[in-house]
Amino acid sequence: MTIGTTRRIDQLGRVVVPVELRRTLAIREGDLLEVTAEDGRLILRKVAPQCALCGRHDNLMDLREKPLCRDCVREIRLEPECAVCGRLDNLVELRDQHVCRDGAHEISIV
């Protein structure tokens, strides 16, 4: 099925996707469209959002304007980090805080 129409490009290079096409293709405000040129044609494709960390397409939420799946968000929130420098590796627990071994060493020197 082919649906087509003609639209004029405005002075800023924008073109409006007609409401009939947006409804047919389930394109909503905020959706991501891929723009490519192929054989002298301009092609717009709706891009399914995916988790910025693992690439999953389901169970997404926006976190600071980036799509993340709930599993990655849960993992990030549970992942301890160094209270001094923010590192995620080589951590030890010190007075109910996580500190990397380098940070713990610096604290013991001071």
CSV table of N, CA, C and O in Angstrom, one decimal:
chain,number,residue,atom,x,y,z
A,1,MET,N,0.8,-1.2,0.0
A,1,MET,CA,0.0,0.0,0.0
A,1,MET,C,0.9,1.2,0.0
A,1,MET,O,1.8,1.4,0.8
A,2,THR,N,0.6,2.1,-0.9
A,2,THR,CA,1.4,3.4,-1.0
A,2,THR,C,0.4,4.5,-0.8
A,2,THR,O,-0.6,4.6,-1.4
A,3,ILE,N,0.8,5.4,0.2
A,3,ILE,CA,0.1,6.6,0.4
A,3,ILE,C,1.1,7.7,0.2
A,3,ILE,O,2.2,7.7,0.6
A,4,GLY,N,0.7,8.8,-0.5
A,4,GLY,CA,1.6,9.8,-0.8
A,4,GLY,C,0.9,11.2,-0.9
A,4,GLY,O,-0.4,11.3,-1.0
A,5,THR,N,1.7,12.2,-0.7
A,5,THR,CA,1.2,13.6,-0.8
A,5,THR,C,2.4,14.5,-1.1
A,5,THR,O,3.5,14.0,-1.1
A,6,THR,N,2.1,15.7,-1.3
A,6,THR,CA,3.1,16.7,-1.7
A,6,THR,C,3.2,17.7,-0.6
A,6,THR,O,2.1,18.3,-0.1
A,7,ARG,N,4.4,18.1,-0.1
A,7,ARG,CA,4.6,19.1,0.9
A,7,ARG,C,5.8,20.0,0.5
A,7,ARG,O,6.7,19.5,-0.1
A,8,ARG,N,5.7,21.2,0.8
A,8,ARG,CA,6.8,22.2,0.4
A,8,ARG,C,7.7,22.3,1.6
A,8,ARG,O,7.3,22.4,2.8
A,9,ILE,N,9.0,22.4,1.4
A,9,ILE,CA,10.0,22.6,2.4
A,9,ILE,C,10.0,24.1,2.8
A,9,ILE,O,10.0,24.9,1.9
A,10,ASP,N,10.0,24.4,4.1
A,10,ASP,CA,10.0,25.8,4.5
A,10,ASP,C,11.5,26.4,4.5
A,10,ASP,O,12.4,25.7,4.1
A,11,GLN,N,11.6,27.6,4.8
A,11,GLN,CA,12.9,28.3,4.7
A,11,GLN,C,13.9,27.7,5.7
A,11,GLN,O,15.1,27.9,5.5
A,12,LEU,N,13.5,27.0,6.7
A,12,LEU,CA,14.5,26.3,7.6
A,12,LEU,C,14.8,24.9,7.2
A,12,LEU,O,15.4,24.2,8.0
A,13,GLY,N,14.2,24.4,6.1
A,13,GLY,CA,14.5,23.1,5.6
A,13,GLY,C,13.5,22.1,6.2
A,13,GLY,O,13.8,20.9,6.1
A,14,ARG,N,12.5,22.5,6.8
A,14,ARG,CA,11.5,21.6,7.5
A,14,ARG,C,10.4,21.2,6.5
A,14,ARG,O,10.1,22.0,5.7
A,15,VAL,N,9.9,20.0,6.8
A,15,VAL,CA,8.7,19.6,6.0
A,15,VAL,C,7.8,18.9,7.1
A,15,VAL,O,8.2,18.3,8.0
A,16,VAL,N,6.5,19.1,6.9
A,16,VAL,CA,5.5,18.6,7.8
A,16,VAL,C,5.1,17.2,7.3
A,16,VAL,O,4.7,17.1,6.2
A,17,VAL,N,5.1,16.2,8.2
A,17,VAL,CA,4.6,14.9,7.8
A,17,VAL,C,3.1,15.0,8.1
A,17,VAL,O,2.6,15.2,9.2
A,18,PRO,N,2.2,14.8,7.1
A,18,PRO,CA,0.8,14.9,7.2
A,18,PRO,C,0.2,14.0,8.3
A,18,PRO,O,0.7,12.9,8.5
A,19,VAL,N,-0.8,14.4,8.9
A,19,VAL,CA,-1.4,13.7,10.0
A,19,VAL,C,-1.9,12.3,9.6
A,19,VAL,O,-1.8,11.3,10.3
A,20,GLU,N,-2.4,12.2,8.3
A,20,GLU,CA,-2.9,10.9,7.8
A,20,GLU,C,-1.7,9.9,7.8
A,20,GLU,O,-1.9,8.7,8.2
A,21,LEU,N,-0.5,10.3,7.4
A,21,LEU,CA,0.6,9.4,7.4
A,21,LEU,C,1.1,9.1,8.8
A,21,LEU,O,1.5,8.0,9.1
A,22,ARG,N,1.1,10.1,9.7
A,22,ARG,CA,1.5,9.9,11.1
A,22,ARG,C,0.6,8.9,11.7
A,22,ARG,O,1.0,8.0,12.4
A,23,ARG,N,-0.7,9.0,11.5
A,23,ARG,CA,-1.7,8.0,12.1
A,23,ARG,C,-1.5,6.6,11.5
A,23,ARG,O,-1.4,5.7,12.3
A,24,THR,N,-1.3,6.5,10.2
A,24,THR,CA,-1.2,5.2,9.6
A,24,THR,C,0.1,4.5,10.1
A,24,THR,O,0.1,3.3,10.3
A,25,LEU,N,1.2,5.3,10.3
A,25,LEU,CA,2.5,4.7,10.7
A,25,LEU,C,2.7,4.8,12.2
A,25,LEU,O,3.8,4.4,12.7
A,26,ALA,N,1.7,5.2,12.9
A,26,ALA,CA,1.8,5.4,14.4
A,26,ALA,C,3.0,6.2,14.8
A,26,ALA,O,3.7,5.9,15.7
A,27,ILE,N,3.2,7.3,14.1
A,27,ILE,CA,4.3,8.3,14.4
A,27,ILE,C,3.7,9.4,15.3
A,27,ILE,O,2.7,10.0,15.0
A,28,ARG,N,4.3,9.5,16.5
A,28,ARG,CA,3.8,10.5,17.5
A,28,ARG,C,4.9,11.6,17.7
A,28,ARG,O,6.1,11.3,17.4
A,29,GLU,N,4.5,12.7,18.3
A,29,GLU,CA,5.5,13.7,18.7
A,29,GLU,C,6.5,13.1,19.6
A,29,GLU,O,6.2,12.3,20.5
A,30,GLY,N,7.8,13.4,19.3
A,30,GLY,CA,8.9,12.9,20.1
A,30,GLY,C,9.5,11.6,19.5
A,30,GLY,O,10.6,11.2,19.9
A,31,ASP,N,8.8,10.9,18.6
A,31,ASP,CA,9.4,9.7,18.0
A,31,ASP,C,10.6,10.1,17.1
A,31,ASP,O,10.8,11.2,16.6
A,32,LEU,N,11.5,9.1,17.0
A,32,LEU,CA,12.7,9.3,16.3
A,32,LEU,C,12.6,8.8,14.9
A,32,LEU,O,12.0,7.7,14.7
A,33,LEU,N,12.9,9.6,13.9
A,33,LEU,CA,12.9,9.2,12.5
A,33,LEU,C,14.3,9.2,11.9
A,33,LEU,O,15.1,10.1,12.1
A,34,GLU,N,14.6,8.1,11.2
A,34,GLU,CA,15.9,8.0,10.5
A,34,GLU,C,15.7,8.6,9.1
A,34,GLU,O,14.7,8.3,8.4
A,35,VAL,N,16.6,9.4,8.7
A,35,VAL,CA,16.5,10.1,7.3
A,35,VAL,C,17.7,9.6,6.5
A,35,VAL,O,18.8,9.7,6.9
A,36,THR,N,17.4,9.0,5.4
A,36,THR,CA,18.4,8.5,4.5
A,36,THR,C,18.1,8.9,3.0
A,36,THR,O,16.9,9.2,2.7
A,37,ALA,N,19.1,8.9,2.2
A,37,ALA,CA,18.9,9.1,0.8
A,37,ALA,C,19.3,7.8,0.0
A,37,ALA,O,20.4,7.2,0.3
A,38,GLU,N,18.4,7.4,-0.9
A,38,GLU,CA,18.6,6.1,-1.6
A,38,GLU,C,18.1,6.2,-3.0
A,38,GLU,O,16.9,6.5,-3.1
A,39,ASP,N,19.0,6.0,-4.0
A,39,ASP,CA,18.5,6.1,-5.4
A,39,ASP,C,17.8,7.4,-5.7
A,39,ASP,O,16.7,7.3,-6.4
A,40,GLY,N,18.3,8.5,-5.2
A,40,GLY,CA,17.7,9.8,-5.5
A,40,GLY,C,16.4,10.0,-4.7
A,40,GLY,O,15.7,11.0,-5.0
A,41,ARG,N,16.1,9.2,-3.7
A,41,ARG,CA,14.9,9.4,-2.9
A,41,ARG,C,15.3,9.7,-1.5
A,41,ARG,O,16.3,9.2,-1.0
A,42,LEU,N,14.5,10.5,-0.8
A,42,LEU,CA,14.7,10.8,0.6
A,42,LEU,C,13.7,9.8,1.3
A,42,LEU,O,12.5,9.8,1.0
A,43,ILE,N,14.3,9.1,2.3
A,43,ILE,CA,13.5,8.1,3.0
A,43,ILE,C,13.4,8.4,4.4
A,43,ILE,O,14.5,8.6,5.0
A,44,LEU,N,12.2,8.4,5.0
A,44,LEU,CA,12.1,8.6,6.4
A,44,LEU,C,11.6,7.2,7.0
A,44,LEU,O,10.7,6.6,6.5
A,45,ARG,N,12.2,6.8,8.1
A,45,ARG,CA,11.9,5.5,8.7
A,45,ARG,C,11.7,5.8,10.2
A,45,ARG,O,12.6,6.4,10.8
A,46,LYS,N,10.6,5.3,10.8
A,46,LYS,CA,10.4,5.4,12.2
A,46,LYS,C,11.4,4.4,12.9
A,46,LYS,O,11.6,3.3,12.5
A,47,VAL,N,12.2,4.9,13.8
A,47,VAL,CA,13.2,4.1,14.5
A,47,VAL,C,12.6,3.7,15.9
A,47,VAL,O,12.1,4.6,16.7
A,48,ALA,N,12.6,2.4,16.2
A,48,ALA,CA,12.1,1.9,17.5
A,48,ALA,C,13.2,2.3,18.5
A,48,ALA,O,14.3,2.0,18.3
A,49,PRO,N,12.7,3.0,19.6
A,49,PRO,CA,13.7,3.3,20.6
A,49,PRO,C,14.3,2.0,21.3
A,49,PRO,O,13.6,1.0,21.3
A,50,GLN,N,15.5,2.2,21.7
A,50,GLN,CA,16.2,1.0,22.4
A,50,GLN,C,17.0,1.5,23.6
A,50,GLN,O,17.4,2.7,23.6
A,51,CYS,N,17.2,0.7,24.5
A,51,CYS,CA,18.0,1.0,25.7
A,51,CYS,C,19.4,1.5,25.3
A,51,CYS,O,20.1,0.8,24.5
A,52,ALA,N,19.8,2.6,25.8
A,52,ALA,CA,21.1,3.2,25.4
A,52,ALA,C,22.3,2.3,25.9
A,52,ALA,O,23.4,2.5,25.5
A,53,LEU,N,22.0,1.4,26.9
A,53,LEU,CA,23.1,0.6,27.4
A,53,LEU,C,23.1,-0.8,26.9
A,53,LEU,O,24.1,-1.3,26.5
A,54,CYS,N,21.9,-1.5,26.8
A,54,CYS,CA,21.9,-2.9,26.4
A,54,CYS,C,21.3,-3.1,25.1
A,54,CYS,O,21.4,-4.2,24.5
A,55,GLY,N,20.5,-2.1,24.5
A,55,GLY,CA,19.9,-2.3,23.2
A,55,GLY,C,18.5,-2.9,23.2
A,55,GLY,O,18.0,-3.1,22.1
A,56,ARG,N,18.0,-3.3,24.4
A,56,ARG,CA,16.6,-3.8,24.4
A,56,ARG,C,15.6,-2.8,23.9
A,56,ARG,O,15.8,-1.6,24.1
A,57,HIS,N,14.5,-3.3,23.4
A,57,HIS,CA,13.4,-2.5,22.8
A,57,HIS,C,12.2,-2.4,23.7
A,57,HIS,O,11.3,-1.7,23.5
A,58,ASP,N,12.2,-3.2,24.8
A,58,ASP,CA,11.0,-3.3,25.6
A,58,ASP,C,11.2,-2.7,27.0
A,58,ASP,O,12.4,-2.6,27.5
A,59,ASN,N,10.1,-2.4,27.7
A,59,ASN,CA,10.2,-2.0,29.1
A,59,ASN,C,11.1,-0.7,29.3
A,59,ASN,O,11.9,-0.7,30.2
A,60,LEU,N,10.9,0.3,28.4
A,60,LEU,CA,11.8,1.4,28.4
A,60,LEU,C,11.2,2.6,29.2
A,60,LEU,O,10.0,2.7,29.3
A,61,MET,N,12.1,3.4,29.7
A,61,MET,CA,11.8,4.6,30.4
A,61,MET,C,12.8,5.7,30.0
A,61,MET,O,13.9,5.3,29.6
A,62,ASP,N,12.5,6.9,30.1
A,62,ASP,CA,13.4,8.0,29.8
A,62,ASP,C,14.1,8.4,31.1
A,62,ASP,O,13.5,8.7,32.1
A,63,LEU,N,15.4,8.4,31.0
A,63,LEU,CA,16.3,8.9,32.1
A,63,LEU,C,17.2,9.9,31.6
A,63,LEU,O,18.1,9.6,30.7
A,64,ARG,N,17.0,11.2,31.9
A,64,ARG,CA,17.8,12.3,31.4
A,64,ARG,C,17.8,12.3,29.9
A,64,ARG,O,18.8,12.4,29.2
A,65,GLU,N,16.6,12.2,29.3
A,65,GLU,CA,16.3,12.2,27.9
A,65,GLU,C,17.0,11.1,27.1
A,65,GLU,O,17.2,11.2,25.9
A,66,LYS,N,17.3,10.0,27.8
A,66,LYS,CA,17.9,8.8,27.1
A,66,LYS,C,17.0,7.6,27.5
A,66,LYS,O,16.6,7.5,28.6
A,67,PRO,N,16.7,6.8,26.5
A,67,PRO,CA,15.9,5.6,26.8
A,67,PRO,C,16.7,4.5,27.5
A,67,PRO,O,17.8,4.2,27.0
A,68,LEU,N,16.2,4.0,28.6
A,68,LEU,CA,16.9,3.0,29.3
A,68,LEU,C,15.9,1.9,29.7
A,68,LEU,O,14.7,2.3,30.1
A,69,CYS,N,16.2,0.7,29.6
A,69,CYS,CA,15.3,-0.4,30.1
A,69,CYS,C,15.3,-0.4,31.6
A,69,CYS,O,16.2,0.0,32.3
A,70,ARG,N,14.2,-0.9,32.2
A,70,ARG,CA,14.1,-0.9,33.6
A,70,ARG,C,15.1,-1.8,34.3
A,70,ARG,O,15.6,-1.5,35.4
A,71,ASP,N,15.6,-2.9,33.6
A,71,ASP,CA,16.6,-3.7,34.2
A,71,ASP,C,17.9,-3.0,34.3
A,71,ASP,O,18.6,-3.1,35.3
A,72,CYS,N,18.3,-2.2,33.3
A,72,CYS,CA,19.5,-1.4,33.4
A,72,CYS,C,19.4,-0.3,34.4
A,72,CYS,O,20.4,-0.1,35.2
A,73,VAL,N,18.3,0.3,34.5
A,73,VAL,CA,18.1,1.4,35.6
A,73,VAL,C,18.2,0.7,37.0
A,73,VAL,O,18.9,1.2,37.8
A,74,ARG,N,17.6,-0.4,37.1
A,74,ARG,CA,17.7,-1.2,38.4
A,74,ARG,C,19.1,-1.5,38.7
A,74,ARG,O,19.6,-1.3,39.8
A,75,GLU,N,19.9,-2.0,37.7
A,75,GLU,CA,21.3,-2.4,37.9
A,75,GLU,C,22.1,-1.1,38.3
A,75,GLU,O,23.0,-1.2,39.1
A,76,ILE,N,21.9,0.0,37.6
A,76,ILE,CA,22.6,1.2,37.9
A,76,ILE,C,22.4,1.7,39.3
A,76,ILE,O,23.3,2.0,40.0
A,77,ARG,N,21.1,1.6,39.7
A,77,ARG,CA,20.8,2.1,41.1
A,77,ARG,C,21.4,1.1,42.2
A,77,ARG,O,21.7,1.6,43.3
A,78,LEU,N,21.6,-0.1,41.8
A,78,LEU,CA,22.1,-1.1,42.8
A,78,LEU,C,23.6,-1.1,42.8
A,78,LEU,O,24.2,-1.6,43.7
A,79,GLU,N,24.2,-0.7,41.7
A,79,GLU,CA,25.7,-0.8,41.5
A,79,GLU,C,26.3,0.3,42.5
A,79,GLU,O,26.1,1.4,42.3
A,80,PRO,N,27.1,-0.2,43.4
A,80,PRO,CA,27.8,0.7,44.3
A,80,PRO,C,28.9,1.4,43.6
A,80,PRO,O,29.5,0.9,42.6
A,81,GLU,N,29.3,2.6,44.0
A,81,GLU,CA,30.4,3.4,43.4
A,81,GLU,C,31.2,4.0,44.6
A,81,GLU,O,30.7,4.1,45.7
A,82,CYS,N,32.4,4.3,44.3
A,82,CYS,CA,33.3,4.9,45.2
A,82,CYS,C,32.7,6.3,45.7
A,82,CYS,O,32.4,7.1,44.9
A,83,ALA,N,32.6,6.5,47.0
A,83,ALA,CA,32.1,7.7,47.5
A,83,ALA,C,33.1,8.9,47.3
A,83,ALA,O,32.7,10.0,47.4
A,84,VAL,N,34.4,8.5,47.0
A,84,VAL,CA,35.4,9.6,46.9
A,84,VAL,C,35.5,10.0,45.4
A,84,VAL,O,35.4,11.2,45.1
A,85,CYS,N,35.7,9.0,44.5
A,85,CYS,CA,36.0,9.3,43.1
A,85,CYS,C,34.9,8.8,42.1
A,85,CYS,O,34.9,9.2,40.9
A,86,GLY,N,34.0,8.0,42.5
A,86,GLY,CA,32.9,7.5,41.6
A,86,GLY,C,33.3,6.2,40.9
A,86,GLY,O,32.4,5.7,40.1
A,87,ARG,N,34.5,5.6,41.1
A,87,ARG,CA,34.8,4.4,40.4
A,87,ARG,C,33.9,3.3,40.8
A,87,ARG,O,33.3,3.3,41.9
A,88,LEU,N,33.7,2.3,39.9
A,88,LEU,CA,32.8,1.2,40.1
A,88,LEU,C,33.6,-0.1,40.4
A,88,LEU,O,33.0,-1.1,40.8
A,89,ASP,N,34.9,-0.1,40.3
A,89,ASP,CA,35.7,-1.3,40.5
A,89,ASP,C,36.6,-1.2,41.7
A,89,ASP,O,36.9,-0.2,42.2
A,90,ASN,N,37.0,-2.4,42.2
A,90,ASN,CA,38.0,-2.5,43.3
A,90,ASN,C,37.5,-1.8,44.5
A,90,ASN,O,38.2,-1.1,45.1
A,91,LEU,N,36.2,-2.0,44.9
A,91,LEU,CA,35.6,-1.3,46.0
A,91,LEU,C,35.7,-2.1,47.3
A,91,LEU,O,35.7,-3.3,47.3
A,92,VAL,N,35.8,-1.4,48.4
A,92,VAL,CA,35.8,-1.9,49.8
A,92,VAL,C,34.7,-1.1,50.5
A,92,VAL,O,34.4,0.0,50.2
A,93,GLU,N,34.2,-1.7,51.6
A,93,GLU,CA,33.2,-1.0,52.4
A,93,GLU,C,33.9,-0.4,53.6
A,93,GLU,O,34.7,-1.0,54.3
A,94,LEU,N,33.6,0.9,53.8
A,94,LEU,CA,34.3,1.6,54.9
A,94,LEU,C,33.2,2.5,55.5
A,94,LEU,O,32.7,3.4,54.9
A,95,ARG,N,32.9,2.2,56.7
A,95,ARG,CA,31.9,3.0,57.5
A,95,ARG,C,30.6,3.2,56.7
A,95,ARG,O,30.1,4.3,56.5
A,96,ASP,N,30.0,2.0,56.2
A,96,ASP,CA,28.8,2.0,55.4
A,96,ASP,C,28.8,2.7,54.1
A,96,ASP,O,27.8,3.1,53.6
A,97,GLN,N,30.0,3.0,53.6
A,97,GLN,CA,30.2,3.6,52.3
A,97,GLN,C,31.1,2.7,51.5
A,97,GLN,O,31.9,2.0,52.0
A,98,HIS,N,31.0,2.8,50.2
A,98,HIS,CA,31.9,2.1,49.3
A,98,HIS,C,33.0,3.0,48.9
A,98,HIS,O,32.7,4.2,48.5
A,99,VAL,N,34.2,2.6,49.0
A,99,VAL,CA,35.4,3.3,48.6
A,99,VAL,C,36.3,2.4,47.8
A,99,VAL,O,36.5,1.3,48.1
A,100,CYS,N,36.9,2.9,46.7
A,100,CYS,CA,37.8,2.1,45.9
A,100,CYS,C,39.1,2.0,46.8
A,100,CYS,O,39.4,2.8,47.6
A,101,ARG,N,39.9,1.0,46.5
A,101,ARG,CA,41.1,0.7,47.3
A,101,ARG,C,42.1,1.9,47.2
A,101,ARG,O,42.7,2.3,48.2
A,102,ASP,N,42.1,2.6,46.0
A,102,ASP,CA,43.0,3.8,45.9
A,102,ASP,C,42.5,4.9,46.8
A,102,ASP,O,43.3,5.6,47.5
A,103,GLY,N,41.2,5.1,46.8
A,103,GLY,CA,40.6,6.1,47.7
A,103,GLY,C,40.8,5.8,49.2
A,103,GLY,O,41.1,6.7,50.0
A,104,ALA,N,40.7,4.5,49.5
A,104,ALA,CA,40.9,4.1,50.9
A,104,ALA,C,42.3,4.3,51.3
A,104,ALA,O,42.6,4.7,52.4
A,105,HIS,N,43.2,4.0,50.4
A,105,HIS,CA,44.7,4.2,50.6
A,105,HIS,C,44.9,5.7,50.9
A,105,HIS,O,45.7,6.1,51.8
A,106,GLU,N,44.4,6.6,50.0
A,106,GLU,CA,44.6,8.0,50.2
A,106,GLU,C,44.0,8.5,51.5
A,106,GLU,O,44.6,9.3,52.2
A,107,ILE,N,42.9,8.0,51.9
A,107,ILE,CA,42.3,8.4,53.2
A,107,ILE,C,43.2,8.0,54.4
A,107,ILE,O,43.3,8.7,55.3
A,108,SER,N,43.8,6.8,54.3
A,108,SER,CA,44.6,6.3,55.4
A,108,SER,C,45.9,7.1,55.5
A,108,SER,O,46.5,7.2,56.5
A,109,ILE,N,46.3,7.7,54.4
A,109,ILE,CA,47.6,8.5,54.4
A,109,ILE,C,47.3,9.9,55.1
A,109,ILE,O,48.1,10.4,55.8
A,110,VAL,N,46.1,10.4,54.8
A,110,VAL,CA,45.8,11.8,55.4
A,110,VAL,C,45.6,11.8,56.8
A,110,VAL,O,45.7,11.2,57.7
